[in-house]
Coordinates of C-alpha atoms and ligand atoms in Angstrom, one line a residue:
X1 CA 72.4 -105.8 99.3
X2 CA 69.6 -106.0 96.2
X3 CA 71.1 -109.1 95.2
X4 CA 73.8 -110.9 97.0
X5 CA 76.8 -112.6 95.2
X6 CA 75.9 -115.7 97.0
X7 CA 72.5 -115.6 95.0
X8 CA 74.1 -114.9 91.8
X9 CA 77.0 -117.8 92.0
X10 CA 73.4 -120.1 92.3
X11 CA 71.5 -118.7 89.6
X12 CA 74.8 -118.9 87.4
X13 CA 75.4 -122.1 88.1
X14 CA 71.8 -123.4 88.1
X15 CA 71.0 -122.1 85.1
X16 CA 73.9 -123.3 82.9
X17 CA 73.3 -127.1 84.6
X18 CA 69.5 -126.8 83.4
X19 CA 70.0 -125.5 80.4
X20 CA 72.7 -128.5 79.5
X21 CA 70.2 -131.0 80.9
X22 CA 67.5 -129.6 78.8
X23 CA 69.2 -130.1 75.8
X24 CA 70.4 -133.9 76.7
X25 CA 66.8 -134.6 77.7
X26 CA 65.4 -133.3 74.5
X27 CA 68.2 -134.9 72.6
X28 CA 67.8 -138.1 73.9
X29 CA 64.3 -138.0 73.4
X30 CA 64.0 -136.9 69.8
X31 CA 67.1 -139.6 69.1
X32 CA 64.8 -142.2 71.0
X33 CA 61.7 -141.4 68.9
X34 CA 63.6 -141.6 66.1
X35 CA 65.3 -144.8 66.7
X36 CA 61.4 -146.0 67.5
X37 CA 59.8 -144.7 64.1
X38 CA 63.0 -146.4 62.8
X39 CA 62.3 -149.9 64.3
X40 CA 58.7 -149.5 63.4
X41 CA 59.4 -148.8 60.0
X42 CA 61.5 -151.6 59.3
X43 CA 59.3 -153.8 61.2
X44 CA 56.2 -152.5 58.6
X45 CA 58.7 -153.3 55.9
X46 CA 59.4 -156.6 56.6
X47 CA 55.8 -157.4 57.0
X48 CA 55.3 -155.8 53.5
X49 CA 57.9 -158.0 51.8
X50 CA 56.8 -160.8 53.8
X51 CA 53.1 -160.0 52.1
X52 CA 54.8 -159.7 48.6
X53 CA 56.0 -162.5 49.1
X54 CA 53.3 -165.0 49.4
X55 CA 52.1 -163.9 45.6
X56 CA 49.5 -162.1 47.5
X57 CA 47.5 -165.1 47.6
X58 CA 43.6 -164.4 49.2
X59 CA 44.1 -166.9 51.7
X60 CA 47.3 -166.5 53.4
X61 CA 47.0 -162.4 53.3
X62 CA 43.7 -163.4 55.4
X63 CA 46.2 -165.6 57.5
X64 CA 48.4 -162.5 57.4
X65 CA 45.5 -159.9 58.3
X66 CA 44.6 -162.0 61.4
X67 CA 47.9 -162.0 62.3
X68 CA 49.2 -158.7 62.3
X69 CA 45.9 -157.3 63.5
X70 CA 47.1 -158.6 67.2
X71 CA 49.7 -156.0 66.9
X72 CA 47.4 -153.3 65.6
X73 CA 48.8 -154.0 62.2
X74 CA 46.9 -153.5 59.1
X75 CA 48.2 -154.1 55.5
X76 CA 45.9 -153.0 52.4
X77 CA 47.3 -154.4 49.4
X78 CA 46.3 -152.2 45.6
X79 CA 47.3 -152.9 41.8
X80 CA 48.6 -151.0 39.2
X81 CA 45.9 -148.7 39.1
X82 CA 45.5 -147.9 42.3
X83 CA 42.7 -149.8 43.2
X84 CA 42.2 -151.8 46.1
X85 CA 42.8 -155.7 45.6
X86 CA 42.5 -156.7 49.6
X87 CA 41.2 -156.8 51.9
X88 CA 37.4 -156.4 50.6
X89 CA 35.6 -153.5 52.4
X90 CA 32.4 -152.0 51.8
X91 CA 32.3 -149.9 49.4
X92 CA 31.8 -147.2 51.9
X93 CA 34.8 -147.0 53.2
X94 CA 37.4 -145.0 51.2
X95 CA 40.8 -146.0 51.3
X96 CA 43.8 -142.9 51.5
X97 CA 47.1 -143.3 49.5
X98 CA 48.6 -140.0 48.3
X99 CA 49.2 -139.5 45.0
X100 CA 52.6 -138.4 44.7
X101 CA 53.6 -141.6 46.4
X102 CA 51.9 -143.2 44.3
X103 CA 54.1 -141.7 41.5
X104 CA 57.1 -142.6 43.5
X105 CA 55.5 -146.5 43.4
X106 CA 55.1 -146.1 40.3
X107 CA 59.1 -145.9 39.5
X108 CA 59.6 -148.7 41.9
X109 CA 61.1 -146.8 44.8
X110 CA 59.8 -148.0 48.7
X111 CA 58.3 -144.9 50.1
X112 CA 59.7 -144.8 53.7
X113 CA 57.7 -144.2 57.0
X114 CA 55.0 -141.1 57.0
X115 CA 52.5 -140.8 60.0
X116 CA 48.6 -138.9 59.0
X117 CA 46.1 -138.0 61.6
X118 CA 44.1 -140.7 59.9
X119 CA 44.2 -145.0 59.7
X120 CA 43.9 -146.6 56.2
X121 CA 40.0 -146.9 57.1
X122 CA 39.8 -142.8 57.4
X123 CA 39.3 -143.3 61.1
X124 CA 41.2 -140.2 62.8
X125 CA 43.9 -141.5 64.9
X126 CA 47.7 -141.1 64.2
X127 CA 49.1 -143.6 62.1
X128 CA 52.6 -144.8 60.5
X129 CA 52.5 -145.7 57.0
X130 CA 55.1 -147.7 55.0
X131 CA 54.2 -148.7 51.3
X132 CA 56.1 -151.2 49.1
X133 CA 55.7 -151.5 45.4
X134 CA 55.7 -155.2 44.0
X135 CA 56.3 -156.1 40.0
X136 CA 54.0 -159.0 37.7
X137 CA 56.2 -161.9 38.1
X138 CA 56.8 -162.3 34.4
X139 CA 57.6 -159.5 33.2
X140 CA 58.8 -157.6 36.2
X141 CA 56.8 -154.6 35.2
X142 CA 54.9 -152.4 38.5
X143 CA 51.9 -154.4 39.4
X144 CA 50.6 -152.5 42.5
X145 CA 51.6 -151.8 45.9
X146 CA 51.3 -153.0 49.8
X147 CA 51.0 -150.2 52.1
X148 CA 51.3 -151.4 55.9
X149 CA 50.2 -149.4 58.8
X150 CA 50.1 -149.1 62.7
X151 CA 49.1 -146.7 64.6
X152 CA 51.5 -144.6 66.5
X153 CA 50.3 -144.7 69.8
X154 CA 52.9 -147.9 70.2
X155 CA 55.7 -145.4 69.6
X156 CA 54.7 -143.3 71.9
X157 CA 53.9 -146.2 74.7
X158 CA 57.4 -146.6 74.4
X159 CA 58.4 -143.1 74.4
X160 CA 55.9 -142.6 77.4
X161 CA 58.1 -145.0 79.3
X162 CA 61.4 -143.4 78.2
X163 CA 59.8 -139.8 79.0
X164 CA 59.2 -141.2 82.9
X165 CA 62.8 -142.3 83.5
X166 CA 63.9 -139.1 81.7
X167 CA 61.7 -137.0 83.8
X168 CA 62.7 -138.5 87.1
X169 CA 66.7 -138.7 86.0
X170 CA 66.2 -134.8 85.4
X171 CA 64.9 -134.4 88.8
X172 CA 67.1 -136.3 90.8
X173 CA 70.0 -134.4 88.7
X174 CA 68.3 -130.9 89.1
X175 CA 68.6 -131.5 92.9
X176 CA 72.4 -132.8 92.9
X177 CA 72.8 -129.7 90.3
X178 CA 71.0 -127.1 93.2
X179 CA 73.4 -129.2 96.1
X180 CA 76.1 -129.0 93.8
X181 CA 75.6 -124.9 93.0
X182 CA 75.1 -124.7 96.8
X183 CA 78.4 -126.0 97.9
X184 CA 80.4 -124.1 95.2
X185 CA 78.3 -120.7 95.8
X186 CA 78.9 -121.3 99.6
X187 CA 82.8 -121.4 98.7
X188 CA 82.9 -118.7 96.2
X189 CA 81.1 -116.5 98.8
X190 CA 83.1 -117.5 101.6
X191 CA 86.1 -116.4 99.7
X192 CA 85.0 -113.0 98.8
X193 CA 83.8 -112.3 102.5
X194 CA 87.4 -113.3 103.1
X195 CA 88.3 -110.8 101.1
X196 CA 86.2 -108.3 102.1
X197 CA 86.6 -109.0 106.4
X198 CA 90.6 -108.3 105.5
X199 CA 89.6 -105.4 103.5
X200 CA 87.8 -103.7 106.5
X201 CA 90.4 -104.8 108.8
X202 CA 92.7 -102.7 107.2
X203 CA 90.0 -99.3 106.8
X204 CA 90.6 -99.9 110.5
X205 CA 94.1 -99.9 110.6
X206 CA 95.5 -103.5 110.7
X207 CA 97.8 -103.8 108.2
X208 CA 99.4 -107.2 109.6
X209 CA 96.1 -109.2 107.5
X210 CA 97.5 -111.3 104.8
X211 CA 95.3 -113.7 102.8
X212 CA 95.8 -117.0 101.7
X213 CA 96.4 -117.7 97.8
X214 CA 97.0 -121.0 95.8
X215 CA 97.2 -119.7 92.1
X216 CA 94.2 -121.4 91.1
X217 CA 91.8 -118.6 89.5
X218 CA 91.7 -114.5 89.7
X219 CA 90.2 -114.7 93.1
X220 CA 93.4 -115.8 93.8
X221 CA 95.2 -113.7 92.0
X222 CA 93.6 -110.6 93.7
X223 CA 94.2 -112.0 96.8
X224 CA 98.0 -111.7 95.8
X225 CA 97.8 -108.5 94.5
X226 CA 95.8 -107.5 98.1
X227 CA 98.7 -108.5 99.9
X228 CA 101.1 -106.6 97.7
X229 CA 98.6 -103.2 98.2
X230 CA 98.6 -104.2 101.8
X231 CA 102.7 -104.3 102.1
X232 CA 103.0 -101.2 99.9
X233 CA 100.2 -99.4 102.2
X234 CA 102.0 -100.1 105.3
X235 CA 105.4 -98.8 103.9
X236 CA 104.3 -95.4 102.9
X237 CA 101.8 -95.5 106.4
X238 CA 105.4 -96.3 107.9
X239 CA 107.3 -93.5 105.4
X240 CA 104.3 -91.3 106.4
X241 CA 105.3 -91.9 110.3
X242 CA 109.2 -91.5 109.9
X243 CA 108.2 -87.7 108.4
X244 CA 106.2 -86.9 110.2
X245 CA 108.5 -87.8 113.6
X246 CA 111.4 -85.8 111.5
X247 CA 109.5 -83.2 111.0
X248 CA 108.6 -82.9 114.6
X249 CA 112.3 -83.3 115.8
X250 CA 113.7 -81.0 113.3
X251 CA 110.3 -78.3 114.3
X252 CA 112.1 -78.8 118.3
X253 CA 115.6 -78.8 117.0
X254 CA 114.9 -75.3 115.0
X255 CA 113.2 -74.0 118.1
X256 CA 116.0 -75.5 120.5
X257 CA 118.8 -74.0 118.0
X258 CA 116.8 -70.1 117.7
X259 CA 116.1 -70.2 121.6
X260 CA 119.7 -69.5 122.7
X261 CA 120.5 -66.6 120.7
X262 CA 117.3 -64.8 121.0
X263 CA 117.2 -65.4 124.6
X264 CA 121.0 -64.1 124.5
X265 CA 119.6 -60.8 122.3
X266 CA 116.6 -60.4 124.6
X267 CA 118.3 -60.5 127.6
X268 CA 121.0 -58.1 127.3
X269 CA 117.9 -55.6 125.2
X270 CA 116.5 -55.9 128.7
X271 CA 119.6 -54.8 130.5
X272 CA 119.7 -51.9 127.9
X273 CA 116.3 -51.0 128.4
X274 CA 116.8 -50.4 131.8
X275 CA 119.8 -49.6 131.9
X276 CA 121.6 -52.0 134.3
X277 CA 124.3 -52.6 131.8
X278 CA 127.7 -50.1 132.7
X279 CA 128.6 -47.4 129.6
X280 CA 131.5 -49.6 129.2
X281 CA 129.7 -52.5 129.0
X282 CA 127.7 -51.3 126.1
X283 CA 129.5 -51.4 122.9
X284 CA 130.6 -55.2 123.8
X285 CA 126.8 -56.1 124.6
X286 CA 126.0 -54.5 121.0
X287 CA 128.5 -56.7 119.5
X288 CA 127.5 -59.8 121.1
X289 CA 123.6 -59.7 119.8
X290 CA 125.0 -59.0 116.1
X291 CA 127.1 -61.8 116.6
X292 CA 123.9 -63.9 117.9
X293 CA 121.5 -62.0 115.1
X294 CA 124.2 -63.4 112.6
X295 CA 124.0 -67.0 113.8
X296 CA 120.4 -66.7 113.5
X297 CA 120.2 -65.1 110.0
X298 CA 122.7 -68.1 109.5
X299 CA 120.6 -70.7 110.6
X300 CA 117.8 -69.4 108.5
X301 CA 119.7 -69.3 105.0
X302 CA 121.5 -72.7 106.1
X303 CA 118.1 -74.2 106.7
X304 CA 116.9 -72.4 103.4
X305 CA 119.7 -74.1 101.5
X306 CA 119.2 -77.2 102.5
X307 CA 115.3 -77.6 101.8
X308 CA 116.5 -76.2 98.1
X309 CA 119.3 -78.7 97.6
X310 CA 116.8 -81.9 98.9
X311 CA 113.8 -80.6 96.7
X312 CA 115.7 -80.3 94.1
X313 CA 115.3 -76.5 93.8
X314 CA 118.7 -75.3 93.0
X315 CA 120.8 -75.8 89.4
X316 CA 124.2 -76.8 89.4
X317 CA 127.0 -75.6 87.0
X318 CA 129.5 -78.1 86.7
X319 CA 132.5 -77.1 84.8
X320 CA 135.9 -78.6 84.8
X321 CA 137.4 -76.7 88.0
X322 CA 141.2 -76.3 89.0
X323 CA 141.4 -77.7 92.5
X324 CA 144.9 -76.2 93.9
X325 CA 143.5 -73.0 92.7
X326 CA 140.3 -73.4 95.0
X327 CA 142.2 -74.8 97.8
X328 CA 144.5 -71.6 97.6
X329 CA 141.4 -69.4 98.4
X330 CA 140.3 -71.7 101.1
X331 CA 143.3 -71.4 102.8
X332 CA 143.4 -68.3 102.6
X333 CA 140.3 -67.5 104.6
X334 CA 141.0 -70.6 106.9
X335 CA 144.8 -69.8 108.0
X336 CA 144.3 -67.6 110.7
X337 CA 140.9 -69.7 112.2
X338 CA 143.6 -72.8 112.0
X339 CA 145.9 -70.8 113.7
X340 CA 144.0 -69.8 116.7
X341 CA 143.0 -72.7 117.9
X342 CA 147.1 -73.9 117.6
X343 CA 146.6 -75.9 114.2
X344 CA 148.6 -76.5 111.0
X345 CA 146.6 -76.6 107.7
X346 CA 148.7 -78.7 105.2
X347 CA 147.4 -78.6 101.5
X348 CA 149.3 -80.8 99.3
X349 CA 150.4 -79.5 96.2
X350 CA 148.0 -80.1 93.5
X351 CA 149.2 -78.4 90.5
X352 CA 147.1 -79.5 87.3
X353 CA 144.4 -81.8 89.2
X354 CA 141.0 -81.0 88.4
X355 CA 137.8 -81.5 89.3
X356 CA 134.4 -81.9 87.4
X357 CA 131.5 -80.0 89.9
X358 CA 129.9 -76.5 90.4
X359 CA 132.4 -73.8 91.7
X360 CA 130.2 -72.5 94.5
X361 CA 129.1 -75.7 95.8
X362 CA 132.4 -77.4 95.5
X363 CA 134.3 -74.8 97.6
X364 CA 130.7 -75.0 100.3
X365 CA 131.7 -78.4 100.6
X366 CA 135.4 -78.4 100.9
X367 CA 134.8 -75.2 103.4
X368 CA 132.8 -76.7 105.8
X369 CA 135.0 -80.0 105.8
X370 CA 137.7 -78.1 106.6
X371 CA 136.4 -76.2 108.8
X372 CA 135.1 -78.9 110.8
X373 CA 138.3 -80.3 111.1
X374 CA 139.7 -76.8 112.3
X375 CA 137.1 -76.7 114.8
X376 CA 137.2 -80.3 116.3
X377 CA 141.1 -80.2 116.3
X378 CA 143.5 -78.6 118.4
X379 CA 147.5 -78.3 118.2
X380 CA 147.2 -80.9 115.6
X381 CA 147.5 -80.5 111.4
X382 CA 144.6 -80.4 108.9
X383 CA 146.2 -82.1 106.0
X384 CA 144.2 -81.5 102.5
X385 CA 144.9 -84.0 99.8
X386 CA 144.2 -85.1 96.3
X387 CA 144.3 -87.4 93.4
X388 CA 143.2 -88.8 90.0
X389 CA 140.9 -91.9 90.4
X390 CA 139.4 -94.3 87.8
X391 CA 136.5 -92.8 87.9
X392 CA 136.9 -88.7 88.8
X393 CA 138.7 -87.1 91.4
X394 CA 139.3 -87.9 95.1
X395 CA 139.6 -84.9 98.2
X396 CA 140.9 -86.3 101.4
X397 CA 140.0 -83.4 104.4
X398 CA 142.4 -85.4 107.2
X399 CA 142.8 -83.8 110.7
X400 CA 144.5 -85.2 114.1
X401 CA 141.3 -84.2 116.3
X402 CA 139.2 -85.6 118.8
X403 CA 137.8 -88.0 116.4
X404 CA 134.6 -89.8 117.0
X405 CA 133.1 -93.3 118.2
X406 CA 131.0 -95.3 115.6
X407 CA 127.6 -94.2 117.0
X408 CA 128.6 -90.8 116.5
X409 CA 129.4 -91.5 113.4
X410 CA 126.1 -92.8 112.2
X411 CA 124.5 -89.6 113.3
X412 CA 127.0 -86.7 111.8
X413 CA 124.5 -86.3 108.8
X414 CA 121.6 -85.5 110.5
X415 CA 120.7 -82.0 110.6
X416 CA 121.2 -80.5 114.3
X417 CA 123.4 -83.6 115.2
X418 CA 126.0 -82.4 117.3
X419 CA 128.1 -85.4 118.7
X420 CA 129.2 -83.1 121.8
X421 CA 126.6 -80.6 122.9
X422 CA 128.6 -79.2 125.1
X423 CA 130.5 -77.3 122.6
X424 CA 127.7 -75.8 121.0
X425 CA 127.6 -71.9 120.4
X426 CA 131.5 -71.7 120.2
X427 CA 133.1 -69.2 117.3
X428 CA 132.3 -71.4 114.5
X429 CA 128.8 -71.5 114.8
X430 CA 127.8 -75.2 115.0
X431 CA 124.5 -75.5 114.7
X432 CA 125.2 -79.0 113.6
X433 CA 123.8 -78.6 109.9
X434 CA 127.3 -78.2 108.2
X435 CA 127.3 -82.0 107.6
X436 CA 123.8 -82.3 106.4
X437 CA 124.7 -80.1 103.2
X438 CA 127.5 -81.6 102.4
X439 CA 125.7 -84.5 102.1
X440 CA 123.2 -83.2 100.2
X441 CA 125.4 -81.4 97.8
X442 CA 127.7 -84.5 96.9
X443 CA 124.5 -86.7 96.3
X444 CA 123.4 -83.6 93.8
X445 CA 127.2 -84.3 92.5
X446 CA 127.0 -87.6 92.3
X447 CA 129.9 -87.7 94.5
X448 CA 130.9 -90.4 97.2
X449 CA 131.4 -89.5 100.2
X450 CA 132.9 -91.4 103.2
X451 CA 134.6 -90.9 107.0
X452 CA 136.7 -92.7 108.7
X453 CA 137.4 -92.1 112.4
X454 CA 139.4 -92.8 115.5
X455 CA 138.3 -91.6 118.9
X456 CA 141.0 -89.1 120.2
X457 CA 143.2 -89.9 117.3
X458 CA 141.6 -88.0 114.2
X459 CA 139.1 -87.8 111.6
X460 CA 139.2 -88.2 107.5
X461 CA 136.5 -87.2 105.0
X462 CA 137.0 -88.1 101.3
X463 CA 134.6 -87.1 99.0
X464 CA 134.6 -88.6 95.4
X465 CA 134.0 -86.7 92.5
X466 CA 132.7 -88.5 89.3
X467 CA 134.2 -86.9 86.1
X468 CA 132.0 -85.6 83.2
X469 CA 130.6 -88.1 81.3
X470 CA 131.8 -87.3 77.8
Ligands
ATP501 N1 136.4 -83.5 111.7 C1 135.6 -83.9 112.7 N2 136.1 -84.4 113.8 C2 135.3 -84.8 114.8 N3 133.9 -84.7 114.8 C3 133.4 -84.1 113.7 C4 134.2 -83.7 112.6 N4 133.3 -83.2 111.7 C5 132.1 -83.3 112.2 N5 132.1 -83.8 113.4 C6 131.0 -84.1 114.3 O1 129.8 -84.1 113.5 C7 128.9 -83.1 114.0 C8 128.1 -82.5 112.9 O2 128.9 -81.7 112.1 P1 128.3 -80.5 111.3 O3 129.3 -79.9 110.4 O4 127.1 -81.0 110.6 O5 127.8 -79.6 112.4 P2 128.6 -78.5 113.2 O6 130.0 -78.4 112.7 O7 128.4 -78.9 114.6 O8 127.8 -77.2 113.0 P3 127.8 -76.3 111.6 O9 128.6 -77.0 110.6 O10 126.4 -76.2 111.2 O11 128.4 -75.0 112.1 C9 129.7 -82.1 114.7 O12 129.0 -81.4 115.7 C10 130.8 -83.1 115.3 O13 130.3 -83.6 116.5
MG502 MG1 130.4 -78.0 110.6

């Protein structure tokens, strides 16, 4: 660190409390002065009238002379022409009076304080000049003029006095100022290391930290906005962890679900190989891996279809589709399955009910609900309704078969979820990702689907189709 924030809050602060001391100091000090040369002035002034005032008599401007001398106060007093009237000096000494003042006497105007780097006598020393015209008593006319002087070190003994307790204010508030910036540095800083200790906390994996926040300022604010990033971290870290444990139970289901058949295949390859299995053996040994090498070609495309349904990979063409036409097929191919295992299917009539969904996809679906309940009933009926709704159309795949408990229930969409292993590998297939597409298809449909089960009394799946919006 070149320059640490703590540093920087100081030099910010400390700067802008100088800089606005500065500028009182200096303002207080030139109003001061003013108000000084201002007293002075009319001080001068008065002592000019005062000396206008006594007709300018010898004898009491001597009086006067005496007088104001104490103070440092000298008066010289000049007629109309600008020569000198009192006090007498040598003729030596030159007396200064500008001209253009002069002029300004002239048209009876006062001329206001001036200060020159000499006195009246021509000594050098800084000096404050006031000059006052006076007027011939009878006519009124411009007789001459008084100009009064002192010198201005009396100002500035004042202002000297002014400049100590100014000085030592600005020292005592340049230290509070420096306390002051300390304190609020020290706080500013502490926050941001807050800030910063919770940031590494989480490089390091804790994603528990939240920071305090009371709305006051953007510290604040990011502080808020920390926490959100924080929360929004740990749910994808967490989204990150429920994939990647998916992933690895569907990489050990896939194996699980391939293992049997190939170790079926492989085992009876063996007995062909050497020859162990009996001529009329054979042909039924043959038939048995193709039935296996199916299932597994059948677990591939199923597995295929699924990861293009989720990732969106597959286009649907919905079209207005006659459902008792459908059905027809479906029973068709599912009679004699139903029939073997001693069950009824029962499609309702459904003359003119149709249904808004993709042809291929809506048969897949009612298929493997139907065969589902085929395969998980036994001397029962499979009864297959249907009906108009508000908002599409409604199948109902109802069956009288072992049902399920509501645990299993929970689980029936997962892919590989088999509620009773034990009657895995049986004509049907069941590899326990029947359910998964379904599920997947009616989301792509928009459709709503539901189950409702019994335990040893029966199962129903409805699935809700939403009609074309028009
Ligand atoms: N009608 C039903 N009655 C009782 N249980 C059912 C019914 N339909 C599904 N299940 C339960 O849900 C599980 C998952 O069904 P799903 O269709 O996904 O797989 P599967 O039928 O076992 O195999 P696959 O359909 O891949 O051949 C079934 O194994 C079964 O336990
Ligand atoms: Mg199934």
């Amino acid at each position: 660190m070149k320059f640490p924030y703590f540093y920087q809050q100081m030099l910010g602060f400390l700067s802008v409390i100088i800089m606005l001391l500065t500028i009182s100091v200096v303002s207080i000090v030139l109003f001061a002065r003013n108000t000084a040369i201002r007293g002075t002035e009319n001080q001068l002034f008065s002592y000019a009238e005062s000396i206008v005032d006594v007709n300018l008599e010898a004898e009491q401007l001597a009086n006067f002379q005496s007088l104001l001398s104490n103070q440092g106060v000298t008066f010289f007093v000049f007629n109309q022409n600008g020569e000198l009237v009192f006090p007498n000096l040598p003729d030596h000494i030159e007396t200064r009076v500008i001209p253009e003042e002069e002029e300004r006497l002239r048209n009876g105007e006062r001329v206001s304080l001036t200060t020159q780097q000499a006195d009246l006598y021509g000594n050098p020393r800084e000096t404050a000049y006031v000059y006052l015209p006076y007027f011939s008593n009878s006519a009124g006319d411009y007789a001459g003029f008084v100009a009064v002087s002192a010198p201005v070190s009396q100002i500035d003994r004042q202002m000297s006095a002014l400049k100590r307790n100014l000085f030592n204010a600005f020292l005592i508030s340049t230290v509070v100022a420096i306390l002051v910036s300390f304190i609020f540095a020290r706080y500013q800083v502490k926050r941001v290391n807050e800030l910063r200790q919770a940031a590494h906390l989480v490089a390091e994996g804790d994603y528990d930290v939240r920071l305090e926040h009371r709305d006051r300022d953007e510290i604040d604010i990011l502080s808020q906005d920390f926490n959100k990033m924080i929360h929004a971290l740990d749910l994808s870290r967490q989204e990150v962890n429920r994939q990647e444990e998916r992933r690895k139970t569907f990489m050990q289901d896939a194996a699980h679900e391939m293992r049997t058949p190939l170790t079926t295949i492989n085992g009876l390859l063996e007995g062909l190989e050497y020859d162990v299995i009996p001529e009329s053996q054979r042909l039924r040994s043959i038939q048995l891996m193709r039935k296996e090498t199916k299932r597994l070609i059948r677990l591939v495309n199923e597995n295929l279809d699924y990861e293009n349904i989720r990732s969106n990979r597959i286009m649907l063409n919905k079209h207005t589709l006659p459902v008792s036409e459908i059905l027809d097929e479906i029973k068709e191919q599912m009679t004699t399955i139903a029939e073997s295992s001693n069950n009824t299917l029962q499609i309702d009539s459904l003359e003119g009910l149709t249904v808004y969904a993709d042809y291929d996809r809506f048969k897949q679906i009612l298929v493997n609900l139907i065969k589902n309940a085929i395969q998980f009933t036994e001397n029962g009926t499979i009864k297959v309704s249907g009906q108009k709704t508000d908002k599409g159309t409604r199948i109902s795949i109802q069956d009288t078969g072992i049902g399920m408990t509501e645990e299993q229930m929970k689980n029936i969409w997962d892919r590989y979820y088999k509620a009773d292993v034990s009657r895995t590998n049986t004509r049907y297939g069941e590899s326990g990702l029947g359910l998964s597409i379904v599920q997947q298809l009616a989301e792509l449909h928009q459709a709503h689907l539901t189950v409702e089960s019994q335990l040893n009394k029966g199962t129903t799946f409805a699935i809700e189709f939403p009609d074309s919006k028009v």
